[in-house]
Short mmCIF file of C-alpha atoms in Angstrom, two decimals:
data_model
loop_
_atom_site.label_atom_id
_atom_site.label_comp_id
_atom_site.label_asym_id
_atom_site.label_seq_id
_atom_site.Cartn_x
_atom_site.Cartn_y
_atom_site.Cartn_z
CA UNK D 12 0.00 0.00 0.00
CA UNK D 13 1.21 3.50 -0.79
CA UNK D 14 0.73 5.81 2.16
CA UNK D 15 -1.08 9.06 1.70
CA UNK D 16 0.08 12.16 3.54
CA UNK D 17 1.24 11.43 7.10
CA UNK D 18 -1.24 13.98 8.41
CA UNK D 19 -4.20 11.93 7.21
CA UNK D 20 -4.66 10.64 10.74
CA UNK D 21 -5.44 14.13 12.03
CA UNK D 22 -8.43 16.41 11.66
CA UNK D 23 -7.13 18.23 8.58
CA UNK D 24 -6.26 14.96 6.90
CA UNK D 25 -9.70 13.52 7.66
CA UNK D 26 -11.43 16.67 6.41
CA UNK D 27 -9.25 16.75 3.30
CA UNK D 28 -9.89 13.09 2.51
CA UNK D 29 -13.64 13.60 2.90
CA UNK D 30 -13.70 16.68 0.67
CA UNK D 31 -11.58 14.95 -1.97
CA UNK D 32 -13.81 11.86 -2.01
CA UNK D 33 -17.00 13.93 -2.03
CA UNK D 34 -15.73 16.24 -4.78
CA UNK D 35 -14.85 13.33 -7.07
CA UNK D 36 -18.21 11.65 -6.52
CA UNK D 37 -20.21 14.88 -6.95
CA UNK D 38 -18.25 15.88 -10.05
CA UNK D 39 -18.97 12.52 -11.71
CA UNK D 40 -22.64 12.66 -10.68
CA UNK D 41 -23.20 16.17 -11.99
CA UNK D 42 -21.18 15.50 -15.14
CA UNK D 43 -23.60 12.67 -15.87
CA UNK D 44 -26.50 15.13 -15.74
CA UNK D 45 -24.57 17.64 -17.84
CA UNK D 46 -23.28 15.44 -20.64
CA UNK D 47 -26.48 13.44 -21.14
CA UNK D 48 -28.48 16.66 -21.02
CA UNK D 49 -26.22 18.09 -23.72
CA UNK D 50 -26.64 14.95 -25.83
CA UNK D 51 -30.40 15.36 -25.43
CA UNK D 52 -30.32 18.99 -26.52
CA UNK D 53 -30.93 20.47 -23.05
CA UNK D 54 -28.71 23.47 -22.41
CA UNK D 55 -26.75 23.70 -19.16
CA UNK D 56 -26.21 27.27 -18.02
CA UNK D 57 -24.03 26.49 -14.97
CA UNK D 58 -21.93 23.52 -13.85
CA UNK D 59 -20.91 24.18 -10.25
CA UNK D 60 -18.64 22.18 -7.98
CA UNK D 61 -19.55 23.47 -4.55
CA UNK D 62 -22.04 26.07 -3.32
CA UNK D 63 -21.83 29.68 -2.18
CA UNK D 64 -19.45 32.41 -3.38
CA UNK D 65 -17.77 31.62 -6.69
CA UNK D 66 -13.98 31.30 -6.48
CA UNK D 67 -13.32 30.64 -10.15
CA UNK D 68 -15.39 30.39 -13.31
CA UNK D 69 -15.00 30.10 -17.05
CA UNK D 70 -17.28 29.64 -20.07
CA UNK D 71 -16.95 26.86 -22.63
CA UNK D 72 -17.84 26.99 -26.32
CA UNK D 73 -21.35 25.72 -25.57
CA UNK D 74 -22.09 28.72 -23.35
CA UNK D 75 -21.96 26.77 -20.08
CA UNK D 76 -20.38 28.46 -17.09
CA UNK D 77 -18.05 26.09 -15.20
CA UNK D 78 -17.40 27.28 -11.68
CA UNK D 79 -15.73 26.33 -8.41
CA UNK D 80 -17.56 27.61 -5.32
CA UNK D 81 -16.37 28.16 -1.75
CA UNK D 82 -18.43 25.50 0.06
CA UNK D 83 -17.22 22.09 -1.19
CA UNK D 84 -20.17 20.07 0.08
CA UNK D 85 -21.86 19.16 -3.18
CA UNK D 86 -22.54 20.65 -6.58
CA UNK D 87 -25.21 21.16 -9.19
CA UNK D 88 -26.02 21.72 -12.85
CA UNK D 89 -28.43 24.58 -13.58
CA UNK D 90 -30.18 24.02 -16.88
CA UNK D 91 -31.89 26.62 -19.01
CA UNK D 92 -35.29 27.43 -17.49
CA UNK D 93 -34.33 26.30 -13.98
CA UNK D 94 -35.10 28.69 -11.14
CA UNK D 95 -32.59 27.08 -8.78
CA UNK D 96 -30.08 24.27 -8.29
CA UNK D 97 -32.94 21.81 -7.57
CA UNK D 98 -34.30 22.34 -11.11
CA UNK D 99 -37.35 24.28 -9.97
CA UNK D 100 -39.19 25.85 -12.89
CA UNK D 101 -38.53 29.48 -13.80
CA UNK D 102 -41.96 30.18 -15.25
CA UNK D 103 -41.32 33.81 -16.16
CA UNK D 104 -38.17 32.97 -18.14
CA UNK D 105 -39.80 30.08 -19.98
CA UNK D 106 -42.92 32.12 -20.81
CA UNK D 107 -40.76 34.55 -22.78
CA UNK D 108 -39.15 31.80 -24.89
CA UNK D 109 -40.12 30.66 -28.33
CA UNK D 110 -41.31 27.03 -28.65
CA UNK D 111 -37.91 26.07 -30.07
CA UNK D 112 -36.05 27.73 -27.19
CA UNK D 113 -38.32 26.04 -24.64
CA UNK D 114 -37.30 22.64 -26.01
CA UNK D 115 -33.77 23.36 -24.75
CA UNK D 116 -35.00 23.58 -21.13
CA UNK D 117 -35.49 20.86 -18.51
CA UNK D 118 -39.19 21.70 -18.56
CA UNK D 119 -39.89 21.92 -22.29
CA UNK D 120 -37.81 19.07 -23.69
CA UNK D 121 -39.37 15.74 -24.58
CA UNK D 122 -40.14 13.60 -21.54
CA UNK D 123 -37.66 10.85 -22.42
CA UNK D 124 -34.89 13.43 -22.81
CA UNK D 125 -35.61 14.90 -19.38
CA UNK D 126 -35.79 11.47 -17.76
CA UNK D 127 -32.52 10.37 -19.33
CA UNK D 128 -30.83 13.55 -18.10
CA UNK D 129 -32.12 13.08 -14.55
CA UNK D 130 -31.24 9.38 -14.38
CA UNK D 131 -27.73 9.99 -15.72
CA UNK D 132 -26.40 11.33 -12.41
CA UNK D 133 -26.95 8.14 -10.38
CA UNK D 134 -26.01 5.98 -13.38
CA UNK D 135 -22.65 7.74 -13.64
CA UNK D 136 -22.10 7.11 -9.91
CA UNK D 137 -22.64 3.40 -10.51
CA UNK D 138 -20.34 3.50 -13.54
CA UNK D 139 -17.62 5.13 -11.41
CA UNK D 140 -17.96 2.35 -8.84
CA UNK D 141 -17.83 -0.38 -11.47
CA UNK D 142 -14.74 1.15 -13.10
CA UNK D 143 -12.93 1.51 -9.77
CA UNK D 144 -13.74 -2.02 -8.60
CA UNK D 145 -12.73 -3.41 -11.99
CA UNK D 146 -9.54 -1.34 -11.93
CA UNK D 147 -8.58 -2.61 -8.48
CA UNK D 148 -9.10 -6.19 -9.63
CA UNK D 149 -7.09 -5.48 -12.79
CA UNK D 150 -4.11 -4.03 -10.91
CA UNK D 151 -4.19 -6.57 -8.08
CA UNK D 152 -4.76 -9.54 -10.33
CA UNK D 153 -6.70 -12.67 -9.47
CA UNK D 154 -5.25 -15.67 -7.73
CA UNK D 155 -4.38 -18.61 -9.97
CA UNK D 156 -6.75 -21.55 -9.49
CA UNK D 157 -4.33 -23.89 -7.71
CA UNK D 158 -3.21 -22.36 -4.37
CA UNK D 159 0.28 -21.15 -5.23
CA UNK D 160 2.69 -19.15 -3.08
CA UNK D 161 3.43 -15.77 -4.63
CA UNK D 162 5.35 -14.31 -1.69
CA UNK D 163 5.67 -15.19 2.00
CA UNK D 164 4.40 -12.82 4.67
CA UNK D 165 6.50 -11.92 7.70
CA UNK D 166 5.71 -14.04 10.76
CA UNK D 167 7.45 -14.55 14.12
CA UNK D 168 8.26 -18.20 13.37
CA UNK D 169 10.62 -19.52 10.72
CA UNK D 170 8.89 -20.68 7.54
CA UNK D 171 11.76 -21.23 5.12
CA UNK D 172 10.53 -24.74 4.25
CA UNK D 173 7.97 -23.13 1.93
CA UNK D 174 9.16 -21.19 -1.10
CA UNK D 175 7.75 -18.82 -3.66
CA UNK D 176 6.17 -20.75 -6.51
CA UNK D 177 5.17 -23.76 -4.40
CA UNK D 178 1.81 -25.19 -5.52
CA UNK D 179 -0.12 -26.46 -2.50
CA UNK D 180 -1.75 -29.79 -3.32
CA UNK D 181 -2.72 -30.97 0.18
CA UNK D 182 -2.67 -29.79 3.80
CA UNK D 183 -2.15 -32.41 6.52
CA UNK D 184 -3.03 -35.04 3.95
CA UNK D 185 -6.28 -33.36 2.85
CA UNK D 186 -6.31 -32.42 -0.83
CA UNK D 187 -7.11 -28.82 -1.83
CA UNK D 188 -8.00 -28.01 -5.43
CA UNK D 189 -8.52 -24.27 -5.04
CA UNK D 190 -8.43 -21.42 -2.54
CA UNK D 191 -12.04 -21.99 -1.52
CA UNK D 192 -11.21 -25.48 -0.29
CA UNK D 193 -8.09 -24.18 1.46
CA UNK D 194 -10.05 -21.51 3.34
CA UNK D 195 -12.75 -24.02 4.31
CA UNK D 196 -10.11 -26.43 5.59
CA UNK D 197 -8.68 -23.85 8.01
CA UNK D 198 -11.83 -24.14 10.16
CA UNK D 199 -11.21 -27.82 10.93
CA UNK D 200 -7.42 -28.22 10.91
CA UNK D 201 -5.59 -28.98 14.13
CA UNK D 202 -3.84 -25.88 15.46
CA UNK D 203 -0.09 -25.47 15.10
CA UNK D 204 2.38 -26.15 12.26
CA UNK D 205 1.02 -28.33 9.45
CA UNK D 206 2.39 -30.57 6.72
CA UNK D 207 2.01 -29.26 3.16
CA UNK D 208 2.17 -31.39 0.05
CA UNK D 209 3.54 -29.08 -2.64
CA UNK D 210 4.66 -29.25 -6.24
CA UNK D 211 8.03 -27.53 -6.59
CA UNK D 212 9.95 -27.41 -9.86
CA UNK D 213 7.79 -30.22 -11.19
CA UNK D 214 8.34 -32.53 -8.22
CA UNK D 215 5.95 -33.32 -5.37
CA UNK D 216 7.40 -33.00 -1.87
CA UNK D 217 6.34 -32.68 1.78
CA UNK D 218 7.26 -29.56 3.79
CA UNK D 219 6.31 -28.13 7.18
CA UNK D 220 4.83 -24.65 7.39
CA UNK D 221 2.73 -22.37 9.59
CA UNK D 222 -1.01 -22.67 10.09
CA UNK D 223 -2.68 -21.55 6.81
CA UNK D 224 -4.46 -18.57 8.42
CA UNK D 225 -2.31 -17.37 11.34
CA UNK D 226 -3.44 -14.72 13.81
CA UNK D 227 -1.92 -12.05 11.57
CA UNK D 228 -3.73 -8.82 10.69
CA UNK D 229 -4.16 -8.32 6.95
CA UNK D 230 -6.62 -5.42 7.12
CA UNK D 231 -7.68 -2.78 9.67
CA UNK D 232 -11.25 -1.56 9.35
CA UNK D 233 -12.06 2.16 9.78
CA UNK D 234 -13.67 3.31 13.05
CA UNK D 235 -12.71 0.10 14.83
CA UNK D 236 -11.22 -0.89 18.18
CA UNK D 237 -8.07 -2.08 16.39
CA UNK D 238 -7.58 1.29 14.72
CA UNK D 239 -8.23 3.12 18.00
CA UNK D 240 -5.31 1.36 19.74
CA UNK D 241 -2.94 1.70 16.78
CA UNK D 242 -2.75 -1.85 15.46
CA UNK D 243 -1.25 -2.15 11.99
CA UNK D 244 -1.38 -4.48 9.02
CA UNK D 245 1.23 -7.18 9.58
CA UNK D 246 0.81 -7.32 13.37
CA UNK D 247 0.54 -10.84 14.77
CA UNK D 248 -1.59 -11.53 17.86
CA UNK D 249 0.33 -13.99 20.03
CA UNK D 250 -1.73 -14.15 23.23
CA UNK D 251 -5.17 -13.01 24.45
CA UNK D 252 -5.59 -12.68 28.21
CA UNK D 253 -2.38 -14.70 28.56
CA UNK D 254 -3.60 -17.60 26.40
CA UNK D 255 -1.35 -18.33 23.38
CA UNK D 256 -3.14 -18.41 20.03
CA UNK D 257 -2.02 -19.73 16.66
CA UNK D 258 -4.85 -19.18 14.22
CA UNK D 259 -7.00 -16.25 13.20
CA UNK D 260 -10.07 -18.34 13.94
CA UNK D 261 -9.06 -18.40 17.62
CA UNK D 262 -8.89 -14.60 17.65
CA UNK D 263 -12.31 -14.38 16.00
CA UNK D 264 -13.90 -16.86 18.40
CA UNK D 265 -12.53 -15.19 21.54
CA UNK D 266 -13.69 -11.75 20.39
CA UNK D 267 -17.16 -12.98 19.43
CA UNK D 268 -17.87 -14.44 22.89
CA UNK D 269 -16.32 -11.50 24.76
CA UNK D 270 -19.67 -9.68 25.17
CA UNK D 271 -17.71 -6.45 24.82
CA UNK D 272 -15.32 -7.08 27.72
CA UNK D 273 -11.83 -5.53 27.35
CA UNK D 274 -9.25 -8.00 26.04
CA UNK D 275 -5.52 -7.82 26.79
CA UNK D 276 -3.50 -8.90 23.77
CA UNK D 277 0.20 -9.46 23.22
CA UNK D 278 1.18 -8.28 19.73
CA UNK D 279 4.27 -9.06 17.65
CA UNK D 280 5.51 -6.40 15.23
CA UNK D 281 8.86 -6.35 13.40
CA UNK D 282 10.56 -8.58 15.94
CA UNK D 283 9.23 -6.76 19.01
CA UNK D 284 6.33 -7.59 21.34
CA UNK D 285 3.97 -5.18 23.10
CA UNK D 286 0.60 -5.30 24.87
CA UNK D 287 -2.66 -3.56 23.96
CA UNK D 288 -6.14 -3.66 25.45
CA UNK D 289 -9.05 -3.66 23.01
CA UNK D 290 -12.76 -3.33 23.70
CA UNK D 291 -14.76 -5.34 21.10
CA UNK D 292 -17.60 -3.40 19.51
CA UNK D 293 -21.11 -4.69 18.83
CA UNK D 294 -21.87 -4.54 15.11
CA UNK D 295 -24.69 -5.59 12.77
CA UNK D 296 -23.25 -7.43 9.76
CA UNK D 297 -25.05 -8.26 6.48
CA UNK D 298 -25.44 -11.95 5.66
CA UNK D 299 -24.83 -13.28 2.11
CA UNK D 300 -28.33 -14.78 2.00
CA UNK D 301 -29.88 -11.52 3.25
CA UNK D 302 -30.60 -10.14 6.68
CA UNK D 303 -28.15 -9.27 9.43
CA UNK D 304 -26.38 -10.86 12.37
CA UNK D 305 -25.05 -9.10 15.47
CA UNK D 306 -21.47 -9.89 16.46
CA UNK D 307 -18.67 -8.45 18.56
CA UNK D 308 -15.69 -7.31 16.50
CA UNK D 309 -12.37 -5.52 16.89
CA UNK D 310 -12.22 -4.49 13.22
CA UNK D 311 -9.52 -6.69 11.71
CA UNK D 312 -9.41 -9.21 8.87
CA UNK D 313 -6.99 -12.06 8.45
CA UNK D 314 -5.60 -13.99 5.52
CA UNK D 315 -3.27 -16.75 4.43
CA UNK D 316 0.37 -16.80 5.53
CA UNK D 317 1.36 -16.04 1.92
CA UNK D 318 0.33 -13.74 -0.89
CA UNK D 319 -1.16 -15.89 -3.67
CA UNK D 320 0.41 -15.98 -7.10
CA UNK D 321 -1.83 -13.87 -9.33
CA UNK D 322 -2.57 -13.37 -12.99
CA UNK D 323 -4.10 -10.41 -14.80
CA UNK D 324 -7.82 -10.95 -15.45
CA UNK D 325 -9.44 -10.29 -18.79
CA UNK D 326 -11.34 -7.01 -19.22
CA UNK D 327 -14.75 -8.71 -19.20
CA UNK D 328 -13.90 -10.61 -16.02
CA UNK D 329 -12.76 -7.38 -14.33
CA UNK D 330 -15.88 -5.46 -15.40
CA UNK D 331 -18.06 -8.38 -14.31
CA UNK D 332 -16.44 -8.24 -10.89
CA UNK D 333 -17.06 -4.48 -10.75
CA UNK D 334 -20.75 -4.96 -11.56
CA UNK D 335 -21.06 -7.76 -9.01
CA UNK D 336 -19.40 -5.70 -6.27
CA UNK D 337 -21.56 -2.64 -6.99
CA UNK D 338 -24.75 -4.70 -6.97
CA UNK D 339 -23.71 -6.34 -3.70
CA UNK D 340 -23.39 -2.90 -2.07
CA UNK D 341 -26.80 -1.85 -3.40
CA UNK D 342 -28.45 -5.00 -2.02
CA UNK D 343 -26.80 -4.77 1.41
CA UNK D 344 -27.64 -1.04 1.64
CA UNK D 345 -31.32 -1.62 0.88
CA UNK D 346 -31.43 -4.56 3.28
CA UNK D 347 -29.75 -2.50 5.99
CA UNK D 348 -32.17 0.39 5.54
CA UNK D 349 -35.15 -1.97 5.72
CA UNK D 350 -33.82 -3.53 8.92
CA UNK D 351 -33.25 -0.08 10.47
CA UNK D 352 -36.81 1.00 9.61
CA UNK D 353 -38.29 -2.17 11.10
CA UNK D 354 -36.08 -1.95 14.18
CA UNK D 355 -34.33 -5.26 13.44
CA UNK D 356 -30.94 -3.56 13.77
CA UNK D 357 -29.79 -0.40 15.51
CA UNK D 358 -30.35 2.96 13.82
CA UNK D 359 -26.74 3.74 14.78
CA UNK D 360 -25.80 1.86 11.60
CA UNK D 361 -26.85 5.00 9.69
CA UNK D 362 -23.83 7.29 9.38
CA UNK D 363 -23.94 11.04 8.93
CA UNK D 364 -21.35 13.44 7.48
CA UNK D 365 -19.04 13.21 10.50
CA UNK D 366 -19.04 9.42 10.42
CA UNK D 367 -18.44 9.35 6.67
CA UNK D 368 -15.63 11.90 7.03
CA UNK D 369 -13.99 9.81 9.74
CA UNK D 370 -14.26 6.69 7.60
CA UNK D 371 -12.77 8.49 4.59
CA UNK D 372 -9.82 9.70 6.67
CA UNK D 373 -9.26 6.20 8.05
CA UNK D 374 -9.40 4.72 4.55
CA UNK D 375 -6.92 7.29 3.24
CA UNK D 376 -4.52 6.59 6.10
CA UNK D 377 -4.31 2.96 4.96
CA UNK D 378 -3.17 3.82 1.46
CA UNK D 379 -4.29 4.83 -2.00
CA UNK D 380 -5.99 1.53 -2.79
CA UNK D 381 -8.06 1.60 0.40
CA UNK D 382 -9.09 5.21 -0.24
CA UNK D 383 -10.03 4.58 -3.86
CA UNK D 384 -12.07 1.56 -2.78
CA UNK D 385 -13.89 3.76 -0.26
CA UNK D 386 -14.69 6.28 -3.01
CA UNK D 387 -16.26 3.49 -5.07
CA UNK D 388 -18.37 2.30 -2.13
CA UNK D 389 -19.51 5.85 -1.31
CA UNK D 390 -20.26 6.55 -4.98
CA UNK D 391 -22.60 3.54 -5.04
CA UNK D 392 -24.32 4.81 -1.90
CA UNK D 393 -24.73 8.30 -3.37
CA UNK D 394 -26.15 6.91 -6.60
CA UNK D 395 -28.61 4.74 -4.70
CA UNK D 396 -29.67 7.54 -2.36
CA UNK D 397 -30.39 9.84 -5.29
CA UNK D 398 -32.75 7.26 -6.78
CA UNK D 399 -35.00 7.28 -3.72
CA UNK D 400 -38.45 8.67 -4.65
CA UNK D 401 -38.05 11.83 -2.60
CA UNK D 402 -38.75 15.27 -4.14
CA UNK D 403 -35.52 17.30 -4.65
CA UNK D 404 -33.66 14.02 -5.31
CA UNK D 405 -33.30 12.55 -8.79
CA UNK D 406 -35.66 9.74 -7.87
CA UNK D 407 -38.35 12.27 -7.00
CA UNK D 408 -38.00 13.91 -10.42
CA UNK D 409 -38.30 10.50 -12.08
CA UNK D 410 -41.52 9.84 -10.14
CA UNK D 411 -42.94 13.13 -11.45
CA UNK D 412 -41.90 12.11 -14.97
CA UNK D 413 -43.66 8.75 -14.53
CA UNK D 414 -46.79 10.62 -13.39
CA UNK D 415 -46.57 12.82 -16.47
CA UNK D 416 -46.20 9.78 -18.72
CA UNK D 417 -49.34 8.17 -17.25
CA UNK D 418 -51.57 11.25 -16.85
CA UNK D 419 -50.36 13.12 -19.90
CA UNK D 420 -49.35 16.30 -18.08
CA UNK D 421 -46.91 17.20 -15.29
CA UNK D 422 -48.00 18.07 -11.74
CA UNK D 423 -49.00 21.71 -11.30
CA UNK D 424 -46.37 24.23 -10.28
CA UNK D 425 -48.11 24.68 -6.93
CA UNK D 426 -48.09 20.92 -6.27
CA UNK D 427 -44.42 20.74 -7.19
CA UNK D 428 -43.57 23.53 -4.75
CA UNK D 429 -45.36 21.66 -1.96
CA UNK D 430 -43.67 18.37 -2.85
CA UNK D 431 -40.24 19.99 -2.96
CA UNK D 432 -40.80 21.65 0.42
CA UNK D 433 -41.81 18.30 1.94
CA UNK D 434 -38.86 16.56 0.30
CA UNK D 435 -36.42 19.17 1.55
CA UNK D 436 -37.82 18.89 5.07
CA UNK D 437 -37.40 15.11 4.91
CA UNK D 438 -33.78 15.37 3.74
CA UNK D 439 -32.92 17.92 6.43
CA UNK D 440 -34.56 15.74 9.11
CA UNK D 441 -32.64 12.70 7.88
CA UNK D 442 -29.36 14.63 7.93
CA UNK D 443 -29.98 15.86 11.47
CA UNK D 444 -30.81 12.31 12.58
CA UNK D 445 -27.67 10.91 10.94
CA UNK D 446 -25.56 13.69 12.45
CA UNK D 447 -26.93 12.88 15.89
CA UNK D 448 -25.86 9.26 15.31
CA UNK D 449 -22.33 10.49 14.60
CA UNK D 450 -22.28 12.39 17.87
CA UNK D 451 -24.12 10.12 20.29
CA UNK D 452 -23.77 6.54 18.99
CA UNK D 453 -20.81 4.53 20.34
#
């Protein structure tokens, strides 16, 4: 991982990471509205990144004013005939236009053109997510089918018996055909060093190596107990409450049954040992089959004792992975929201701007890849949120367009003003609620 600026752990770094992530996501979202609107013949008067006083602006050859404003907490595209950034109708301006000029507005263009322009913002957010996820897979590569050692990770114990390029055929006499079988096997293997059957330079041999998934930290999750006490990727947990542990599954099991009690851990890092006390946090986690389960966590993920040998995926495989990952986030987000509304899980799972900012800073502190991944996740969330059928959001506009398609005419201007006022009140209430979660939830 490439580190970002050292200051990313502090307030300025967190704020900067949040603004950078938000600016990228907003710029892509609004550009979707702009470019599709232009393709549909709808003229954009202003493309603004940020709100408030204008710091810089310039006009392009299409007559659109591109500007950077002082408050970097969003952005907007103001189309011809709009009264405001929320695309409210400027009736007086439109009434003075010729029929041909009115067709270049967001209120006089054909319905399908307006709908395409509105939907483009969220769609571009999803496209950004897919591209990022696919790009990460492309640069990281995918593990070859047969479990093969790419490089060995640093551990306290000697592991020179295994070498780079070794193909793992069996573990303690149990055959493994792929990584899925290897991961499954780690739940039932006896603890301690194991015997590996490997193919090396064309010959099959037996070697002794560490437990496949040692109690080594491969990932630190943002806003977690592990991050709070300064644990790092590569740390190895050697004891918990004085009890020696070998495997990551032991760490997971002890934390899960802790009921939130503080745990004293002895940690190995770069040849030195130190103690930390962590307090496991209660979290609601999405299940693959749907729904949620509540578990105690310290915010770490483990992995194999080696980095797998990888190969570059094909473009279709990478894009397919990006689509799958984006859809997975959409499904888990909708499921989580439904469970919050029904009271099945805590409403504290809903983060506000402070929580998102803290998460963005934590992601940035772990490196470029982690931060870029966070941007993709947040972009999916922003795209999904904007599709909710709430007036002032893109989804609300699409509902009005659907009404117009069925009835044959749009809602009256008075009705729209009422709907927008209600929608704005709902959004403000939701933001206040989420902000209170950031402040008061543990």
